[in-house]
Steps between C-alpha positions, in 0.01 A plus 500: 500500500266762634323511166463125502376510854236761420403313182469170682290664774268654245469160334422333833242767586329457163493123547342534846236737365423253222460217755264709714273570205478125438389425859124455541312780670418452867170676448373285216655207314269314264200607716663352812472700823799617703446228760467230236819614330694499828383147576592382153840669526568346842401152382698511175772234511822616326668281239802453727292288741608181323864574583460573874533247777215294649512698825466826306201354313331403828556847637366653181192273517431603860524864406265440206244320726517781756440760233221290350326450837533867580357599164213249530418632845486856370290399200261286708459776751426744223252256342320437832472875558356537149247220563394656830462838333294345217274320750459825692412679179247232400328512841481879488377489140228246589398711797478805274296303244263377772454852632448625145240226436321577827492870414355429155249256649386761752464764229312256271255402776434864587367566149139443391494162326487368236768685306516510124806333343655831385458645851674198657784522248548871552508494880656159570724439201799417724313215674363337186713249310578551131270207409214642709540844339373348176260249657319752722357678197274197436313564828236765549516516881802472730430401862833353609861500375689286753791737564635295793518168313824352364360475152597237245768619260375485145722326245384529138713198404306271737158340456225746597767762586615296800167525686451119498688219674606173336146359548341802328352618830501875560782605737311648793663782699352598838396864500499531121192591299288292267322709235580820696216420741575189705783467753660153532493385863534124543502175304190291582563196282665356192382232259542368148292794370706776663482691830247651738612809687343730758496861383373832631263676263589871524184597313242320715717506816472126569705180486429261214625165365654509155562198280790556256509241222827374352618660179459191281247446222331190646448667839380823343258302281356329809501837680264638236264203554513565877405866446209391278372262770546758779313768305216256442485427875505874579211562261282211621572530872426864592412421863811277554282206609708249300800524738724542192776759505418818306753664275539876552730591214735347242774660290835441331815626671845443347368205295332331798125451545402637842171415673381693806284339773386583849743394772367197692619306806668155534415197287353180645827308464679760716212477747543120514872546548443736793293224665794257445286313247259372764201586282192710570174417671217362287293815556779727365570263208129504418496884494790495254334226291172694467683807367708292259186331367343844443811591299487181293127541444559853365787383278295208362212734412748716312674198338834582666741233625739619772750216430712554813285489812716427808547639856775740381250666263234556766566809712334640810356844433616615842680337796292312760194484273384206289393689188716391205590607145615271217800640312738413214307456179831469314419146381128564454307478177150494359357153442465579131859625472729262688860616467700212653448125523716451810408716799442509878753459782585131546338429842169650379510371140191320373555150350365602157789748467756226571327251270466747213122535486330829397415691816213718627415702812489166684879511549448788746258287705770230526745765626239622749466148645879480542504843668220417745675177605833680548351790698348253746787248530786746455668288231444458122261216422693383193870591526686329218868565437434516127218458252507117502495480878230766512261273313625208714398692816148538362481131398623400848179645650250480214615194307551493123300737278203362300569351156283767332734768628814315391352450155497879447847551650771608256776461762393159630828326406688704761303336782342176371597207281309382191254305715431808718697360793653768718881528468646485850699804617773506767587840644839623626427359846439154353127517560250325268141625469265201492161567335207536742719424803410810710167655593408868468399495867847380604680756282279788613510409867125558533197275517240773434266322253366821343850638438620169357201484264558861391864423417414179312255698283771762427758230422306289250718350225254592228471881455143465370380340826703726727287730718426849358562816705131592535413142597787497749361812672193290582699203636413401862854568621482857365146573616572355846605841630 
């Protein structure tokens, strides 16, 4: 009996040992932590559950919910503490990076500039991105590196390494460099061509305006024409008497054409806006008109068509002074090399453009007439909702165009029937423009006979009879001052 007892005990002991070896480890079970294992173990429902009473099941469920809530609380608390710690770490890391950037910036600015690319790489390797470490070697002089900027992350898989947005505009970052010389400060404007940004030139120690053209072939093609026109102006206007903007520099940066200009003041549209569109006095409008005519006279002599003269493209050279500069030659061309057939902003568009007639420098005189009227009245003279209503606005004041003009029009069918009768247009407000139903005097809000005659000469239907810039400078309304 004793032998059996000992044998059975040994057997039992062996069995228990075998069971213990089968039990999962509390330290690690299939990469599950101790806490996770305990929760799983507590929530495991034994097979016998189906045989117990309903009351026992309810009790078991309550226990399970309690354990579950307790475990969730512990896990959530742990997760929140982790999030807080991560946020703390990120703040401290950003602070360290800022301090590091400021230190590098201070060291960089203490050195005699410009640096050579290899010098910049050797001393400031940690503050230069991997893309810039290759790019910088293409530049002879380094004036600025933009350590403090949150630079764009380069992605080789994306178009232009991720430097462009969905419109192919360059992604501007305040405080970053352009061409290791210019510091991006503030966006000044955006158009179909691209962007204009205010930058600080670390070489010449001055603020400039930079035009950055979109990274698309058609805009780059027009950009090259603009540079050609601007260089011609620079060469033939050494004393800046033409009132045309002068280009200082142009270059390619990350597949974008960049043009550098002097930084000017507000444009005439913004000036009108600041006066709540009440318009300017005739004496001030005349001073603007004289300068614009000098510009158009210079352009005509050089066979250049601006193609987009409007208040937004006429800037004051300095605040509180009436001297102006004409900007934005992005649509410009030489008379002998016209690039586009459809040009000019709608309110200032000459009728020959809408009708599809070959154009000359006379389209700029039409735009000038529209600008003069708007600067005095405060409102656009012809403000159509679309192209058809734009021509309707002109016909409302001037009547139908002469038959000789319509005969040369390739787009006549859009506006007139086969017998040259004007096709009536109704705008979104239900308004119909009746030919010759309003006077220029009424629309302008002025009865000055000399001004009215000047505008009528600028707004002739026929481009060949429209007043020329040099002739306009001798008009009684201009010479009155």
